[in-house]
Amino acid sequence: MRDELRCPACGARKILHAPKVLDADADGRSELAIAKPSVWSSRRVGKLEAYICAGCMLVEWHVKELEGLDEHVDVSVLDGEAPRQGPYR
């Protein structure tokens, strides 16, 4: 939806953009994100934005930037380009 401004589910062209998605926490409201670098820091990494289809309400989430995310702790890398190993040789 973000790039083509078209819903992949219903084809609608009216797309709503939420540049900040807020989350309730102990300090009030802050931006929803994938991770916090430490329990002592209020900084969040992998902040999210959302694109919403006005027709069918489908939501696409996007991370604004990947900087600061730890691939071994915060996220898992699924490599679709890697050759698959089948049961046969």
mmCIF file of C-alpha atoms in Angstrom, residues 10-60:
data_model
loop_
_atom_site.group_PDB
_atom_site.id
_atom_site.type_symbol
_atom_site.label_atom_id
_atom_site.label_comp_id
_atom_site.label_asym_id
_atom_site.label_seq_id
_atom_site.Cartn_x
_atom_site.Cartn_y
_atom_site.Cartn_z
ATOM 1 C CA CYS A 10 -9.631 -5.085 -2.212
ATOM 2 C CA GLY A 11 -7.962 -2.765 -4.743
ATOM 3 C CA ALA A 12 -9.186 0.457 -3.120
ATOM 4 C CA ARG A 13 -7.050 3.533 -3.774
ATOM 5 C CA LYS A 14 -7.933 5.584 -0.683
ATOM 6 C CA ILE A 15 -5.140 4.859 1.803
ATOM 7 C CA LEU A 16 -4.780 6.437 5.255
ATOM 8 C CA HIS A 17 -1.273 7.003 6.643
ATOM 9 C CA ALA A 18 -0.491 7.081 10.372
ATOM 10 C CA PRO A 19 3.137 8.290 10.637
ATOM 11 C CA LYS A 20 3.139 7.660 14.398
ATOM 12 C CA VAL A 21 1.422 4.770 16.137
ATOM 13 C CA LEU A 22 1.145 5.448 19.858
ATOM 14 C CA ASP A 23 1.444 2.946 22.678
ATOM 15 C CA ALA A 24 0.366 3.406 26.287
ATOM 16 C CA ASP A 25 3.181 2.924 28.781
ATOM 17 C CA ALA A 26 4.133 3.964 32.300
ATOM 18 C CA ASP A 27 5.176 7.431 31.087
ATOM 19 C CA GLY A 28 1.973 8.112 29.188
ATOM 20 C CA ARG A 29 2.025 7.580 25.437
ATOM 21 C CA SER A 30 5.029 6.943 23.244
ATOM 22 C CA GLU A 31 5.630 5.697 19.723
ATOM 23 C CA LEU A 32 5.078 1.981 19.152
ATOM 24 C CA ALA A 33 8.357 0.276 18.260
ATOM 25 C CA ILE A 34 9.934 -3.143 17.889
ATOM 26 C CA ALA A 35 12.345 -2.819 20.831
ATOM 27 C CA LYS A 36 13.939 -0.715 23.540
ATOM 28 C CA PRO A 37 17.756 -0.975 23.752
ATOM 29 C CA SER A 38 17.645 -1.344 27.540
ATOM 30 C CA VAL A 39 15.209 -1.242 30.439
ATOM 31 C CA TRP A 40 16.870 1.978 31.628
ATOM 32 C CA SER A 41 16.377 3.831 28.342
ATOM 33 C CA SER A 42 13.164 5.362 27.067
ATOM 34 C CA ARG A 43 14.580 5.365 23.526
ATOM 35 C CA ARG A 44 12.821 2.983 21.170
ATOM 36 C CA VAL A 45 14.205 1.439 17.977
ATOM 37 C CA GLY A 46 12.285 0.207 14.965
ATOM 38 C CA LYS A 47 9.495 2.774 15.317
ATOM 39 C CA LEU A 48 6.377 1.793 13.385
ATOM 40 C CA GLU A 49 4.078 3.581 10.987
ATOM 41 C CA ALA A 50 0.845 2.234 9.509
ATOM 42 C CA TYR A 51 -0.997 2.396 6.181
ATOM 43 C CA ILE A 52 -4.723 1.650 6.377
ATOM 44 C CA CYS A 53 -7.122 0.859 3.538
ATOM 45 C CA ALA A 54 -10.244 3.026 3.855
ATOM 46 C CA GLY A 55 -12.228 0.348 1.995
ATOM 47 C CA CYS A 56 -11.558 -2.922 3.832
ATOM 48 C CA MET A 57 -9.524 -1.652 6.832
ATOM 49 C CA LEU A 58 -6.460 -3.793 6.004
ATOM 50 C CA VAL A 59 -3.399 -2.444 7.848
ATOM 51 C CA GLU A 60 0.205 -2.592 6.649
#
